[in-house]
Amino acid sequence: MYRVFIVSAFIVIYIASTFAADTSVKIVNGEEANIEDHPWMVSLQARDNEGGTFTHICGGAIIDRSWVLTAGHCVIYPVYEPKNMRVVAGSSFLSQMKQIIPLKKYYVHEEYVGVGGDSTDPDLMLLQLKTPLKFGSTVNKIDLDTDIGKNYTGELCTISGWGATNATGVNYPDRLQVVSMPVVAKDFCQASWSFPSKSSVNITCLQDGKKDSCNRDSGGPLVCSKKLVGVLSYGPTPCDGRIPSVYVTVSAYTDWIKEKLKNENKKNKKDKKSKNNKSNNKGKKNNTDKKNNKEKKNNKNNKN
């Protein structure tokens, strides 16, 4: 499974005995996609050290020029430093990405605790980019779904990613894949995973025959009616659709997302203002020094 976050020791043992653990997810039985139809889609890449090679580890969705939303577990298993991570965008093909942006910082949801914790819900992470993305036909943001009360059960939604294209998680494509699947009822999803009903409140689940997401699709967007409805968290292994794949419901966390962006934007403006003030003060000092030197020279000439 891409990532199974369990709520009790019993469930952890049950899941561990039934499925093999995996830290990512894929698109199985999907179709080749054009980035122009999914311009918000990015690849999150990481390397083991500063001299290492970057590798695609998760998907993500652009929500602002300098911000990408993905899954929290993408940097926890294993732990990556921001300097060893980057976001690439602008092409359907991983080998032909147009924009490569290093990370400035990332923010994992404070309530996300991973396997064995009290909550499976906030498997979310915000990626702050060092420089803004340049928007166009192949790179653009997607609007967040803010309707927390909406029930998408039965609606056909899309998922996309560069994850494995076979159920056993072996074949990885260079080209972006996409598949449409219906949203299933939450109580059915909870029963399928043997979750207590109170444990996974803010989830949206998909299931349709042998279609599925899988390895390295984690963090990818669940899109319904051109809105970002969910972020891929986990699913079964093999990725054969026998159990629903699970997404964190974005509308439940829009306040957290907006607050993080607001605070960082304020901080950036403050830092920029402080930098400009230092630059201005330096200029004033230089002008003062020049003035003093000129006065000294004039005084010396008058003395002579």
mmCIF file of C-alpha atoms in Angstrom:
data_model
loop_
_atom_site.group_PDB
_atom_site.id
_atom_site.type_symbol
_atom_site.label_atom_id
_atom_site.label_comp_id
_atom_site.label_asym_id
_atom_site.label_seq_id
_atom_site.Cartn_x
_atom_site.Cartn_y
_atom_site.Cartn_z
ATOM 1 C CA MET A 1 0.000 0.000 0.000
ATOM 2 C CA TYR A 2 1.167 3.496 -0.682
ATOM 3 C CA ARG A 3 0.920 4.267 2.931
ATOM 4 C CA VAL A 4 -1.293 2.843 5.554
ATOM 5 C CA PHE A 5 -1.751 5.000 8.623
ATOM 6 C CA ILE A 6 -3.406 3.003 11.309
ATOM 7 C CA VAL A 7 -5.312 3.953 14.358
ATOM 8 C CA SER A 8 -4.676 1.108 16.762
ATOM 9 C CA ALA A 9 -2.131 -1.615 17.359
ATOM 10 C CA PHE A 10 -4.693 -4.221 16.355
ATOM 11 C CA ILE A 11 -5.278 -2.646 12.967
ATOM 12 C CA VAL A 12 -1.542 -2.217 12.409
ATOM 13 C CA ILE A 13 -1.015 -5.935 12.996
ATOM 14 C CA TYR A 14 -3.988 -6.855 10.825
ATOM 15 C CA ILE A 15 -2.873 -4.734 7.911
ATOM 16 C CA ALA A 16 0.758 -5.797 8.203
ATOM 17 C CA SER A 17 -0.238 -9.437 8.024
ATOM 18 C CA THR A 18 -2.473 -8.859 5.005
ATOM 19 C CA PHE A 19 -0.490 -6.449 2.809
ATOM 20 C CA ALA A 20 3.120 -5.570 2.109
ATOM 21 C CA ALA A 21 4.078 -2.056 3.210
ATOM 22 C CA ASP A 22 4.975 0.553 0.598
ATOM 23 C CA THR A 23 5.572 4.284 0.868
ATOM 24 C CA SER A 24 4.097 5.393 -2.428
ATOM 25 C CA VAL A 25 1.357 4.796 -5.000
ATOM 26 C CA LYS A 26 0.693 4.342 -8.844
ATOM 27 C CA ILE A 27 -1.790 4.519 -11.740
ATOM 28 C CA VAL A 28 -2.831 1.039 -12.916
ATOM 29 C CA ASN A 29 -4.902 0.489 -16.074
ATOM 30 C CA GLY A 30 -4.980 4.198 -16.840
ATOM 31 C CA GLU A 31 -4.228 6.131 -20.016
ATOM 32 C CA GLU A 32 -1.437 8.386 -21.231
ATOM 33 C CA ALA A 33 -2.120 11.996 -20.299
ATOM 34 C CA ASN A 34 -1.272 15.412 -21.720
ATOM 35 C CA ILE A 35 0.080 17.904 -19.201
ATOM 36 C CA GLU A 36 -2.053 20.648 -20.802
ATOM 37 C CA ASP A 37 -5.088 18.845 -19.352
ATOM 38 C CA HIS A 38 -3.446 18.616 -15.906
ATOM 39 C CA PRO A 39 -1.170 21.688 -15.702
ATOM 40 C CA TRP A 40 -1.234 21.612 -11.884
ATOM 41 C CA MET A 41 0.499 18.223 -11.829
ATOM 42 C CA VAL A 42 4.128 18.120 -10.645
ATOM 43 C CA SER A 43 6.714 15.531 -9.747
ATOM 44 C CA LEU A 44 8.316 15.712 -6.300
ATOM 45 C CA GLN A 45 11.869 14.427 -6.559
ATOM 46 C CA ALA A 46 14.512 13.672 -3.942
ATOM 47 C CA ARG A 47 18.103 12.476 -3.602
ATOM 48 C CA ASP A 48 19.867 10.700 -0.742
ATOM 49 C CA ASN A 49 22.637 13.293 -0.475
ATOM 50 C CA GLU A 50 23.853 16.501 -2.144
ATOM 51 C CA GLY A 51 25.868 14.603 -4.729
ATOM 52 C CA GLY A 52 23.134 12.090 -5.478
ATOM 53 C CA THR A 53 20.728 11.727 -8.383
ATOM 54 C CA PHE A 54 17.185 13.070 -8.084
ATOM 55 C CA THR A 55 14.408 10.476 -8.373
ATOM 56 C CA HIS A 56 10.627 10.848 -8.642
ATOM 57 C CA ILE A 57 9.100 9.870 -5.289
ATOM 58 C CA CYS A 58 5.608 11.422 -5.227
ATOM 59 C CA GLY A 59 3.118 13.518 -7.134
ATOM 60 C CA GLY A 60 1.803 16.918 -6.115
ATOM 61 C CA ALA A 61 -0.563 19.711 -7.115
ATOM 62 C CA ILE A 62 0.289 23.382 -7.688
ATOM 63 C CA ILE A 63 -1.958 25.587 -5.535
ATOM 64 C CA ASP A 64 0.032 28.838 -5.902
ATOM 65 C CA ARG A 65 3.092 30.048 -7.820
ATOM 66 C CA SER A 66 5.380 29.121 -4.916
ATOM 67 C CA TRP A 67 3.382 26.333 -3.286
ATOM 68 C CA VAL A 68 2.625 22.662 -3.953
ATOM 69 C CA LEU A 69 0.342 20.368 -1.927
ATOM 70 C CA THR A 70 1.326 16.722 -1.496
ATOM 71 C CA ALA A 71 1.294 13.923 1.117
ATOM 72 C CA GLY A 72 3.139 14.219 4.433
ATOM 73 C CA HIS A 73 4.550 10.707 4.337
ATOM 74 C CA CYS A 74 6.559 11.526 1.211
ATOM 75 C CA VAL A 75 9.331 13.049 3.365
ATOM 76 C CA ILE A 76 9.014 10.871 6.460
ATOM 77 C CA TYR A 77 9.794 7.431 5.058
ATOM 78 C CA PRO A 78 12.694 8.124 4.605
ATOM 79 C CA VAL A 79 13.314 11.615 5.956
ATOM 80 C CA TYR A 80 14.553 14.097 3.349
ATOM 81 C CA GLU A 81 16.019 17.566 3.872
ATOM 82 C CA PRO A 82 14.649 20.420 1.734
ATOM 83 C CA LYS A 83 18.074 20.889 0.087
ATOM 84 C CA ASN A 84 17.787 17.361 -1.298
ATOM 85 C CA MET A 85 14.320 17.877 -2.778
ATOM 86 C CA ARG A 86 12.915 19.633 -5.814
ATOM 87 C CA VAL A 87 9.713 20.057 -7.814
ATOM 88 C CA VAL A 88 9.678 19.618 -11.596
ATOM 89 C CA ALA A 89 6.859 20.743 -13.866
ATOM 90 C CA GLY A 90 5.824 21.637 -17.401
ATOM 91 C CA SER A 91 5.806 18.356 -19.323
ATOM 92 C CA SER A 92 3.920 15.074 -19.581
ATOM 93 C CA PHE A 93 7.330 13.364 -19.557
ATOM 94 C CA LEU A 94 9.609 13.153 -16.532
ATOM 95 C CA SER A 95 12.592 13.262 -18.881
ATOM 96 C CA GLN A 96 11.465 16.526 -20.502
ATOM 97 C CA MET A 97 10.432 18.764 -17.598
ATOM 98 C CA LYS A 98 10.593 22.499 -18.395
ATOM 99 C CA GLN A 99 10.817 23.940 -14.886
ATOM 100 C CA ILE A 100 13.015 22.586 -12.092
ATOM 101 C CA ILE A 101 12.589 24.385 -8.759
ATOM 102 C CA PRO A 102 14.455 23.509 -5.532
ATOM 103 C CA LEU A 103 12.573 23.596 -2.233
ATOM 104 C CA LYS A 104 12.912 26.406 0.258
ATOM 105 C CA LYS A 105 11.034 24.590 3.009
ATOM 106 C CA TYR A 106 8.278 22.057 3.620
ATOM 107 C CA TYR A 107 5.493 21.885 6.186
ATOM 108 C CA VAL A 108 4.024 18.533 7.254
ATOM 109 C CA HIS A 109 0.654 18.881 8.982
ATOM 110 C CA GLU A 110 1.263 19.135 12.719
ATOM 111 C CA GLU A 111 -1.319 16.445 13.523
ATOM 112 C CA TYR A 112 0.099 13.890 11.124
ATOM 113 C CA VAL A 113 1.743 11.105 13.115
ATOM 114 C CA GLY A 114 1.992 8.231 10.634
ATOM 115 C CA VAL A 115 1.584 4.519 11.260
ATOM 116 C CA GLY A 116 0.303 3.622 14.711
ATOM 117 C CA GLY A 117 -0.922 7.148 15.472
ATOM 118 C CA ASP A 118 -4.331 8.344 16.615
ATOM 119 C CA SER A 119 -5.342 9.803 13.262
ATOM 120 C CA THR A 120 -5.004 8.806 9.632
ATOM 121 C CA ASP A 121 -6.438 12.057 8.347
ATOM 122 C CA PRO A 122 -3.883 14.876 7.939
ATOM 123 C CA ASP A 123 -1.351 13.113 5.705
ATOM 124 C CA LEU A 124 -0.593 16.448 4.080
ATOM 125 C CA MET A 125 2.470 18.533 3.304
ATOM 126 C CA LEU A 126 2.986 21.967 1.777
ATOM 127 C CA LEU A 127 6.094 22.514 -0.327
ATOM 128 C CA GLN A 128 7.411 26.075 -0.467
ATOM 129 C CA LEU A 129 9.493 26.676 -3.578
ATOM 130 C CA LYS A 130 12.659 28.801 -3.652
ATOM 131 C CA THR A 131 11.482 30.642 -6.754
ATOM 132 C CA PRO A 132 7.958 31.004 -8.189
ATOM 133 C CA LEU A 133 6.779 28.812 -11.034
ATOM 134 C CA LYS A 134 6.126 30.492 -14.380
ATOM 135 C CA PHE A 135 2.492 29.871 -15.274
ATOM 136 C CA GLY A 136 1.354 28.991 -18.787
ATOM 137 C CA SER A 137 -0.490 26.282 -20.702
ATOM 138 C CA THR A 138 1.554 23.452 -19.126
ATOM 139 C CA VAL A 139 2.074 24.902 -15.638
ATOM 140 C CA ASN A 140 -0.772 26.369 -13.620
ATOM 141 C CA LYS A 141 -2.518 26.099 -10.285
ATOM 142 C CA ILE A 142 -5.699 24.248 -9.372
ATOM 143 C CA ASP A 143 -8.391 25.677 -7.122
ATOM 144 C CA LEU A 144 -8.982 24.014 -3.759
ATOM 145 C CA ASP A 145 -12.351 22.446 -3.044
ATOM 146 C CA THR A 146 -13.683 24.422 -0.076
ATOM 147 C CA ASP A 147 -17.135 22.798 0.212
ATOM 148 C CA ILE A 148 -16.567 20.653 3.297
ATOM 149 C CA GLY A 149 -20.172 19.484 3.340
ATOM 150 C CA LYS A 150 -20.268 18.161 -0.223
ATOM 151 C CA ASN A 151 -20.682 14.415 -0.726
ATOM 152 C CA TYR A 152 -18.934 13.210 -3.884
ATOM 153 C CA THR A 153 -20.141 9.606 -3.627
ATOM 154 C CA GLY A 154 -20.845 8.249 -7.106
ATOM 155 C CA GLU A 155 -19.127 11.128 -8.900
ATOM 156 C CA LEU A 156 -16.499 10.268 -11.513
ATOM 157 C CA CYS A 157 -13.196 11.920 -10.619
ATOM 158 C CA THR A 158 -9.652 11.751 -12.012
ATOM 159 C CA ILE A 159 -6.281 10.831 -10.568
ATOM 160 C CA SER A 160 -2.926 11.243 -12.280
ATOM 161 C CA GLY A 161 0.710 10.397 -11.683
ATOM 162 C CA TRP A 162 3.994 8.843 -12.761
ATOM 163 C CA GLY A 163 3.601 5.821 -10.489
ATOM 164 C CA ALA A 164 3.879 2.187 -11.523
ATOM 165 C CA THR A 165 1.533 0.977 -14.251
ATOM 166 C CA ASN A 166 1.223 -2.629 -13.106
ATOM 167 C CA ALA A 167 -0.377 -3.995 -9.940
ATOM 168 C CA THR A 168 2.872 -5.328 -8.494
ATOM 169 C CA GLY A 169 4.566 -1.935 -8.701
ATOM 170 C CA VAL A 170 7.417 -2.752 -11.089
ATOM 171 C CA ASN A 171 6.914 -0.772 -14.304
ATOM 172 C CA TYR A 172 7.327 2.994 -14.052
ATOM 173 C CA PRO A 173 6.379 5.247 -16.994
ATOM 174 C CA ASP A 174 8.135 8.331 -18.286
ATOM 175 C CA ARG A 175 4.788 9.739 -19.428
ATOM 176 C CA LEU A 176 2.069 10.974 -17.091
ATOM 177 C CA GLN A 177 -0.835 8.556 -16.600
ATOM 178 C CA VAL A 178 -4.450 9.380 -15.772
ATOM 179 C CA VAL A 179 -7.554 7.380 -14.857
ATOM 180 C CA SER A 180 -11.146 8.255 -13.952
ATOM 181 C CA MET A 181 -12.813 6.423 -11.072
ATOM 182 C CA PRO A 182 -15.990 6.829 -9.015
ATOM 183 C CA VAL A 183 -15.987 8.001 -5.406
ATOM 184 C CA VAL A 184 -17.297 5.299 -3.051
ATOM 185 C CA ALA A 185 -19.205 5.809 0.189
ATOM 186 C CA LYS A 186 -17.059 6.615 3.217
ATOM 187 C CA ASP A 187 -18.617 3.958 5.457
ATOM 188 C CA PHE A 188 -17.924 1.321 2.781
ATOM 189 C CA CYS A 189 -14.312 2.487 2.556
ATOM 190 C CA GLN A 190 -13.881 2.414 6.329
ATOM 191 C CA ALA A 191 -15.341 -1.098 6.495
ATOM 192 C CA SER A 192 -13.049 -2.266 3.685
ATOM 193 C CA TRP A 193 -10.018 -1.154 5.708
ATOM 194 C CA SER A 194 -11.475 -2.245 9.074
ATOM 195 C CA PHE A 195 -11.172 1.316 10.377
ATOM 196 C CA PRO A 196 -13.395 2.450 13.266
ATOM 197 C CA SER A 197 -15.806 5.021 11.856
ATOM 198 C CA LYS A 198 -14.374 7.797 14.030
ATOM 199 C CA SER A 199 -10.772 7.228 12.948
ATOM 200 C CA SER A 200 -10.885 8.372 9.331
ATOM 201 C CA VAL A 201 -13.337 11.206 9.171
ATOM 202 C CA ASN A 202 -11.718 13.374 6.527
ATOM 203 C CA ILE A 203 -11.166 10.860 3.749
ATOM 204 C CA THR A 204 -12.422 10.409 0.192
ATOM 205 C CA CYS A 205 -12.109 6.971 -1.427
ATOM 206 C CA LEU A 206 -12.074 5.635 -5.006
ATOM 207 C CA GLN A 207 -12.637 2.132 -6.366
ATOM 208 C CA ASP A 208 -13.403 0.738 -9.822
ATOM 209 C CA GLY A 209 -12.590 -2.822 -10.866
ATOM 210 C CA LYS A 210 -8.881 -3.297 -11.522
ATOM 211 C CA LYS A 211 -8.100 0.388 -11.906
ATOM 212 C CA ASP A 212 -6.010 1.853 -9.139
ATOM 213 C CA SER A 213 -3.270 4.227 -8.024
ATOM 214 C CA CYS A 214 -0.030 2.731 -6.706
ATOM 215 C CA ASN A 215 3.718 3.064 -6.026
ATOM 216 C CA ARG A 216 5.018 6.655 -6.384
ATOM 217 C CA ASP A 217 1.573 8.144 -7.011
ATOM 218 C CA SER A 218 1.354 9.243 -3.359
ATOM 219 C CA GLY A 219 0.595 12.917 -2.873
ATOM 220 C CA GLY A 220 -1.062 13.104 -6.276
ATOM 221 C CA PRO A 221 -4.277 15.082 -6.816
ATOM 222 C CA LEU A 222 -7.821 13.760 -6.777
ATOM 223 C CA VAL A 223 -9.710 16.133 -9.058
ATOM 224 C CA CYS A 224 -13.481 16.439 -9.311
ATOM 225 C CA SER A 225 -15.056 19.135 -11.517
ATOM 226 C CA LYS A 226 -11.672 20.899 -11.887
ATOM 227 C CA LYS A 227 -11.294 21.234 -8.105
ATOM 228 C CA LEU A 228 -8.631 19.668 -5.892
ATOM 229 C CA VAL A 229 -10.768 17.400 -3.720
ATOM 230 C CA GLY A 230 -8.160 15.033 -2.288
ATOM 231 C CA VAL A 231 -4.496 14.103 -1.876
ATOM 232 C CA LEU A 232 -3.528 10.449 -2.294
ATOM 233 C CA SER A 233 -2.482 8.848 0.982
ATOM 234 C CA TYR A 234 -2.643 5.060 0.719
ATOM 235 C CA GLY A 235 -4.125 1.952 -0.884
ATOM 236 C CA PRO A 236 -3.684 -1.836 -1.105
ATOM 237 C CA THR A 237 -0.747 -3.847 -2.385
ATOM 238 C CA PRO A 238 -0.967 -5.256 -4.954
ATOM 239 C CA CYS A 239 -2.621 -2.252 -6.550
ATOM 240 C CA ASP A 240 -5.478 -4.183 -8.107
ATOM 241 C CA GLY A 241 -8.530 -2.225 -6.983
ATOM 242 C CA ARG A 242 -9.830 -4.878 -4.581
ATOM 243 C CA ILE A 243 -9.849 -2.300 -1.775
ATOM 244 C CA PRO A 244 -10.524 1.432 -2.229
ATOM 245 C CA SER A 245 -7.621 3.858 -2.451
ATOM 246 C CA VAL A 246 -7.785 6.576 0.188
ATOM 247 C CA TYR A 247 -7.328 10.344 -0.198
ATOM 248 C CA VAL A 248 -7.157 13.065 2.422
ATOM 249 C CA THR A 249 -10.147 15.382 1.893
ATOM 250 C CA VAL A 250 -8.719 18.816 1.081
ATOM 251 C CA SER A 251 -11.785 20.859 2.097
ATOM 252 C CA ALA A 252 -11.275 19.765 5.714
ATOM 253 C CA TYR A 253 -7.849 21.423 5.773
ATOM 254 C CA THR A 254 -8.226 24.584 3.701
ATOM 255 C CA ASP A 255 -7.908 26.738 6.846
ATOM 256 C CA TRP A 256 -4.554 25.102 7.633
ATOM 257 C CA ILE A 257 -3.375 25.559 4.044
ATOM 258 C CA LYS A 258 -4.434 29.205 3.844
ATOM 259 C CA GLU A 259 -2.928 30.019 7.239
ATOM 260 C CA LYS A 260 0.450 28.550 6.277
ATOM 261 C CA LEU A 261 0.518 30.481 2.996
ATOM 262 C CA LYS A 262 -0.601 33.691 4.693
ATOM 263 C CA ASN A 263 2.035 33.464 7.437
ATOM 264 C CA GLU A 264 4.861 32.711 5.039
ATOM 265 C CA ASN A 265 3.820 35.456 2.617
ATOM 266 C CA LYS A 266 3.813 37.923 5.517
ATOM 267 C CA LYS A 267 7.225 36.714 6.615
ATOM 268 C CA ASN A 268 8.602 37.041 3.082
ATOM 269 C CA LYS A 269 7.282 40.611 2.779
ATOM 270 C CA LYS A 270 8.796 41.477 6.155
ATOM 271 C CA ASP A 271 12.153 39.983 5.177
ATOM 272 C CA LYS A 272 12.069 41.838 1.847
ATOM 273 C CA LYS A 273 11.233 45.120 3.594
ATOM 274 C CA SER A 274 14.032 44.567 6.103
ATOM 275 C CA LYS A 275 16.468 43.834 3.283
ATOM 276 C CA ASN A 276 15.395 46.974 1.414
ATOM 277 C CA ASN A 277 15.791 49.052 4.584
ATOM 278 C CA LYS A 278 19.299 47.713 5.091
ATOM 279 C CA SER A 279 20.097 48.533 1.486
ATOM 280 C CA ASN A 280 18.650 52.043 1.881
ATOM 281 C CA ASN A 281 20.539 52.607 5.130
ATOM 282 C CA LYS A 282 23.717 51.496 3.444
ATOM 283 C CA GLY A 283 23.044 53.975 0.642
ATOM 284 C CA LYS A 284 22.375 56.761 3.146
ATOM 285 C CA LYS A 285 25.593 55.927 4.977
ATOM 286 C CA ASN A 286 27.556 56.052 1.722
ATOM 287 C CA ASN A 287 26.019 59.426 0.861
ATOM 288 C CA THR A 288 26.813 60.728 4.349
ATOM 289 C CA ASP A 289 30.391 59.502 4.115
ATOM 290 C CA LYS A 290 30.781 61.171 0.729
ATOM 291 C CA LYS A 291 29.352 64.418 2.109
ATOM 292 C CA ASN A 292 31.662 64.356 5.131
ATOM 293 C CA ASN A 293 34.690 63.642 2.962
ATOM 294 C CA LYS A 294 33.759 66.533 0.678
ATOM 295 C CA GLU A 295 33.353 68.901 3.632
ATOM 296 C CA LYS A 296 36.712 67.828 5.062
ATOM 297 C CA LYS A 297 38.343 68.454 1.690
ATOM 298 C CA ASN A 298 36.711 71.869 1.425
ATOM 299 C CA ASN A 299 37.799 72.769 4.943
ATOM 300 C CA LYS A 300 41.349 71.764 4.130
ATOM 301 C CA ASN A 301 41.350 73.873 0.967
ATOM 302 C CA ASN A 302 39.955 76.881 2.849
ATOM 303 C CA LYS A 303 42.669 76.505 5.466
ATOM 304 C CA ASN A 304 45.329 76.567 2.839
#
